[in-house]
mmCIF file of C-alpha atoms in Angstrom:
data_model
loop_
_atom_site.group_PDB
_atom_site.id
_atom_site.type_symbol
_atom_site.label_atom_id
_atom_site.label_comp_id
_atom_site.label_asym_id
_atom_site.label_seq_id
_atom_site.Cartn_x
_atom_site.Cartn_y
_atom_site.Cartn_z
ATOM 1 C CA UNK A 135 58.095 114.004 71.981
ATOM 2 C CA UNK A 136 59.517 111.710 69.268
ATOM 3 C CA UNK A 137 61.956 110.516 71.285
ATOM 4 C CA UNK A 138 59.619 108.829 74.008
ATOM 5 C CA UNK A 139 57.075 107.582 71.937
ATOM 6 C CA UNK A 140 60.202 105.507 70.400
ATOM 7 C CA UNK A 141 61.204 104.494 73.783
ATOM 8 C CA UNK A 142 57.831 103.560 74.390
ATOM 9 C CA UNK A 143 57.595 100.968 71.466
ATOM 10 C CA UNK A 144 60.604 99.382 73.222
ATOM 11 C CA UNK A 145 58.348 97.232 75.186
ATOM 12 C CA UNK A 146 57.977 94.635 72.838
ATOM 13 C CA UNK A 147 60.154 91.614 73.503
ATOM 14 C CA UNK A 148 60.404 88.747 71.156
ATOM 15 C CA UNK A 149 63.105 86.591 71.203
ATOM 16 C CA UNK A 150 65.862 87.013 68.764
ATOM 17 C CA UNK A 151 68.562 83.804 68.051
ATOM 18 C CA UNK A 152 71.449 84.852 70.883
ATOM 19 C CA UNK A 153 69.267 87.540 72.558
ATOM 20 C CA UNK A 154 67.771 86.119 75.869
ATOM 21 C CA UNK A 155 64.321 88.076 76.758
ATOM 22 C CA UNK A 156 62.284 87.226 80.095
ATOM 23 C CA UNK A 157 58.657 87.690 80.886
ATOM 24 C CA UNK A 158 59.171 91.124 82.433
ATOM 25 C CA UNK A 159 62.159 93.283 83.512
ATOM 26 C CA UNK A 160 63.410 96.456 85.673
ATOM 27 C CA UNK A 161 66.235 99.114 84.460
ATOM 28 C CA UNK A 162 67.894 102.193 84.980
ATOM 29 C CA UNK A 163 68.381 103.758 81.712
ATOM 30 C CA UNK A 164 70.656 106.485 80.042
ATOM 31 C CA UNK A 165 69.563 107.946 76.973
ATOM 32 C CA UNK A 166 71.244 109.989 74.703
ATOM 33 C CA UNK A 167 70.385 111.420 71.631
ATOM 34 C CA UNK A 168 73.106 113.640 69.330
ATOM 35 C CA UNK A 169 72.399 116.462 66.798
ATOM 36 C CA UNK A 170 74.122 116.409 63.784
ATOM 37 C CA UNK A 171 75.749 119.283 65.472
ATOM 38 C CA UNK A 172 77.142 117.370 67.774
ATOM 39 C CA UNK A 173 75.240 119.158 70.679
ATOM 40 C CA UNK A 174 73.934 115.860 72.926
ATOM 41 C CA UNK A 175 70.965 115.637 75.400
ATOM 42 C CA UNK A 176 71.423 113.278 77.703
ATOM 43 C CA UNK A 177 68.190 112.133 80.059
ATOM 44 C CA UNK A 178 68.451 109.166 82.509
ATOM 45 C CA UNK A 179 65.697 107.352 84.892
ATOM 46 C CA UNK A 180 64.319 104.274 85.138
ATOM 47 C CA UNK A 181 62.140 101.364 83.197
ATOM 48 C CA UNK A 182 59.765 98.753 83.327
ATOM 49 C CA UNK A 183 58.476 96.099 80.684
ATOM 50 C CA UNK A 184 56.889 93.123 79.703
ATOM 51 C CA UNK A 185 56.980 91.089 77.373
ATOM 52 C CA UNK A 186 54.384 91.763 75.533
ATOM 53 C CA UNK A 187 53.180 95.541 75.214
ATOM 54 C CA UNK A 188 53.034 97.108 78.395
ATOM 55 C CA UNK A 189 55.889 99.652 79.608
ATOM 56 C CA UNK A 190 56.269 102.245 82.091
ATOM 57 C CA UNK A 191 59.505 105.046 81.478
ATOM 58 C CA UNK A 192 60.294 106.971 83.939
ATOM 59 C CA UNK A 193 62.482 110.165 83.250
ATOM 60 C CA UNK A 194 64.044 111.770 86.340
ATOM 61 C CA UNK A 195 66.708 113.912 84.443
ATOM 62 C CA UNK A 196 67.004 116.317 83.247
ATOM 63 C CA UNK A 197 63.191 116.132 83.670
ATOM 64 C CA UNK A 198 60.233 114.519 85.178
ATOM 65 C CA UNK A 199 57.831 112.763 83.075
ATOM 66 C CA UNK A 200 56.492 108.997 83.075
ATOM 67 C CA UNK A 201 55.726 107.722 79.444
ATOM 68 C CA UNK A 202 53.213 104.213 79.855
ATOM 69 C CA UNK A 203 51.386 101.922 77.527
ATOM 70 C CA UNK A 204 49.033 99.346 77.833
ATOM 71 C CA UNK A 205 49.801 97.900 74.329
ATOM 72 C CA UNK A 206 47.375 99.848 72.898
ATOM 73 C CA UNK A 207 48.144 103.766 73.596
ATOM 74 C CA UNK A 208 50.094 105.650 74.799
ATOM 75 C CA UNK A 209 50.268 108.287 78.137
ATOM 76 C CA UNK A 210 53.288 110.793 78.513
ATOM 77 C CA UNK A 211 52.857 112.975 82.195
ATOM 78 C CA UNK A 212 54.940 115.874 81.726
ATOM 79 C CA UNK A 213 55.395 117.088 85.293
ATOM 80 C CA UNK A 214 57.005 120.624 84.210
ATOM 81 C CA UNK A 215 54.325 121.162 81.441
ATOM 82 C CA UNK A 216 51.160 119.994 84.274
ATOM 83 C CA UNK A 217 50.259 117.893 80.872
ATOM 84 C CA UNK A 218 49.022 114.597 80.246
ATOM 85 C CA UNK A 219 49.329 113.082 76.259
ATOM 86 C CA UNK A 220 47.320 110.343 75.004
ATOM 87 C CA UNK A 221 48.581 108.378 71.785
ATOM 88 C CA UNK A 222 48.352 105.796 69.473
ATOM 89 C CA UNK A 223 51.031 102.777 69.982
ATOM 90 C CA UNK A 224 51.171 102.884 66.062
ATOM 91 C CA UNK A 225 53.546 105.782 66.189
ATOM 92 C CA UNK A 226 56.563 104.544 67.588
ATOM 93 C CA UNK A 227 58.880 101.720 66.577
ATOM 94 C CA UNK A 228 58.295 98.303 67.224
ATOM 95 C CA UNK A 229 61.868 96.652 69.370
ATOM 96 C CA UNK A 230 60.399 93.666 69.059
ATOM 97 C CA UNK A 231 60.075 93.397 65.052
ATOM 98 C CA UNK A 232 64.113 94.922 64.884
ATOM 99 C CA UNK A 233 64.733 91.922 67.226
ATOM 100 C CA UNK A 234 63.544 89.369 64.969
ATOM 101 C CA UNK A 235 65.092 90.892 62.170
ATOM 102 C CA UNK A 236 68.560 90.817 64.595
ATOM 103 C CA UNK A 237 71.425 89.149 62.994
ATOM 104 C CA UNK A 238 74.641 88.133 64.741
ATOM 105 C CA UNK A 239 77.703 91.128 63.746
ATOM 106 C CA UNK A 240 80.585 90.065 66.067
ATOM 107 C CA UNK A 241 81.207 89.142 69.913
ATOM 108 C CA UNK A 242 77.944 90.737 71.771
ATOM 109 C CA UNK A 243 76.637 92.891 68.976
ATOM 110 C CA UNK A 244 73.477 92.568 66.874
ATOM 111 C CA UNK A 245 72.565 94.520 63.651
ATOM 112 C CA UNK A 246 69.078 94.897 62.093
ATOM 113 C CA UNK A 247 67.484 96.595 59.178
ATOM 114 C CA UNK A 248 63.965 97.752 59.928
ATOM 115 C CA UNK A 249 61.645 99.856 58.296
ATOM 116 C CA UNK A 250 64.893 101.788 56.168
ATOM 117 C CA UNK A 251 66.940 101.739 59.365
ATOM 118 C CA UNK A 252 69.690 100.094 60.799
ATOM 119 C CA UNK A 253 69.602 99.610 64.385
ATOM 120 C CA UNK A 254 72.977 98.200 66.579
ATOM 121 C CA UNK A 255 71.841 96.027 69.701
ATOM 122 C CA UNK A 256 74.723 95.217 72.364
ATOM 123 C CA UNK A 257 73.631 92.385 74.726
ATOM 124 C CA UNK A 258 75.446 91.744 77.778
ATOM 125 C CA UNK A 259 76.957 88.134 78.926
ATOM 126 C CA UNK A 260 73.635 86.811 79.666
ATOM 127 C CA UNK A 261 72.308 87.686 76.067
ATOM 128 C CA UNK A 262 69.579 90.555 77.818
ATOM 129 C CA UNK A 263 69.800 93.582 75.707
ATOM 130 C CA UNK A 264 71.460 96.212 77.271
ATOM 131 C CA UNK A 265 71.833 98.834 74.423
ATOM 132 C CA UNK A 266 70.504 100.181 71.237
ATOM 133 C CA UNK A 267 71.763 102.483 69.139
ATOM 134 C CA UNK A 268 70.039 103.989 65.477
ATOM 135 C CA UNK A 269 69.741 107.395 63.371
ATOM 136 C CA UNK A 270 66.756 108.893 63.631
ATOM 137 C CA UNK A 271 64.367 110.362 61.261
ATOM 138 C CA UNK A 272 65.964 114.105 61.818
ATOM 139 C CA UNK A 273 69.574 112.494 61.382
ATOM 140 C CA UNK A 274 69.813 112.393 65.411
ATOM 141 C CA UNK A 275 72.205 109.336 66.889
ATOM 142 C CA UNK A 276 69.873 107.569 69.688
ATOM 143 C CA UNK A 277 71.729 105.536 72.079
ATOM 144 C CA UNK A 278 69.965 104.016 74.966
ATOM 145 C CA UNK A 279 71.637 102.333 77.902
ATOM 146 C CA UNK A 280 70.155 99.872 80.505
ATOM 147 C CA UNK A 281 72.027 99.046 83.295
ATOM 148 C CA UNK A 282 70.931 97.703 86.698
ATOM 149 C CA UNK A 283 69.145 95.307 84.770
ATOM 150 C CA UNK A 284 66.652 92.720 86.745
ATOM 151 C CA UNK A 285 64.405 90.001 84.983
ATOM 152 C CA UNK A 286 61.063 88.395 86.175
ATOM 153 C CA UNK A 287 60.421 85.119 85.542
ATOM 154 C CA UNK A 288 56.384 86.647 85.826
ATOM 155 C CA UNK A 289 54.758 89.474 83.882
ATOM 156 C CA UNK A 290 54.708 92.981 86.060
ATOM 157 C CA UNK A 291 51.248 93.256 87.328
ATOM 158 C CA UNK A 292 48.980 95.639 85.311
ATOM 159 C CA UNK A 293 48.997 98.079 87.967
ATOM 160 C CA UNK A 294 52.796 98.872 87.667
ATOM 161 C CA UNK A 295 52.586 100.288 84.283
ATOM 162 C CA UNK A 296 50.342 102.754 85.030
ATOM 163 C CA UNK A 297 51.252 106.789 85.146
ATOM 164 C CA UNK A 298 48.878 108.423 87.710
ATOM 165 C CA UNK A 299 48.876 112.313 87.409
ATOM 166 C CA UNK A 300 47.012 115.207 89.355
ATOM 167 C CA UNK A 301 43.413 115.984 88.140
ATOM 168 C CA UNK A 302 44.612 119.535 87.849
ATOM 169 C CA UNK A 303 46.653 118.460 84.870
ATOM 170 C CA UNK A 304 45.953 119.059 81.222
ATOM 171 C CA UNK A 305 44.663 116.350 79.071
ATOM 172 C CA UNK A 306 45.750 116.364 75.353
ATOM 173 C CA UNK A 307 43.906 113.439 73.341
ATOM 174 C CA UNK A 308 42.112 110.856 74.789
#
């Protein structure tokens, strides 16, 4: 569950010096995250942002869930689990507060030191982040991936970061 509440903070896009962030934007993602034992789990799907709080991930592998936020909690549908989770948006990380703390390493790479971390940032040509890489708390390598990247020059509508789910589900929280 870690692991999507700190995609989930990812939303938060401030502008960095050399790292080029739009109102909103659309990608297909690849996430990986490696043990210290080397074993990796790899889950891919797609995301949506603005650039201010509000985010929709959607996991299609090697599971379906939808993890959302309207800035101020958080929702995570677990399809196979029939569960909906409410959270706080305090318990992730914040992207956009490693941004500003972003400092130029060499050709398209960033470095930042956040909150005892060190997080790498890899931008592609147009200076849009398209990869971020840290250690989490359990000594796990996190390496997310977006590719297929599309910018808005408006804010998502409201409505597209929303996770609907079947009454039937669960709810945990609220």
């Amino acid at each position: 569950m870690r692991y999507f509440l700190i995609l989930a903070s990812m939303s938060a896009f401030i502008l960095a010096r050399g790292i080029t962030l739009s109102p909103g934007m659309e990608a297909q993602f690849v996430q990986k995250i490696t043990n210290p034992k080397k074993k990796v789990i790899r889950y891919e799907g797609r995301v949506l942002m603005d650039n201010g709080s509000r985010f929709k991930w959607s996991y299609v592998k090697p599971t379906e869930k939808e993890v959302c936020s309207d800035g101020k909690r958080v929702v995570v549908v677990d399809h196979d689990l029939e569960q909906v989770s409410y959270y706080r948006m305090d318990r992730g990380f914040d992207l956009g507060a490693v941004l500003k703390k972003a400092k130029h390493y060499k050709d398209n790479l960033y470095t930042a030191r956040y909150r005892g971390r060190t997080y790498t940032i890899a931008v592609d040509a147009k200076g849009r982040v398209e990869q971020i890489a840290y250690r989490d708390d359990m000594d796990n390598v996190v390496n997310i991936h977006l590719y297929k990247l599309k910018t808005f020059s408006r804010p998502p509508a409201a409505s597209a970061f929303r996770c609907p789910y079947p009454k039937s589900y669960d709810i945990i929280g609220g």
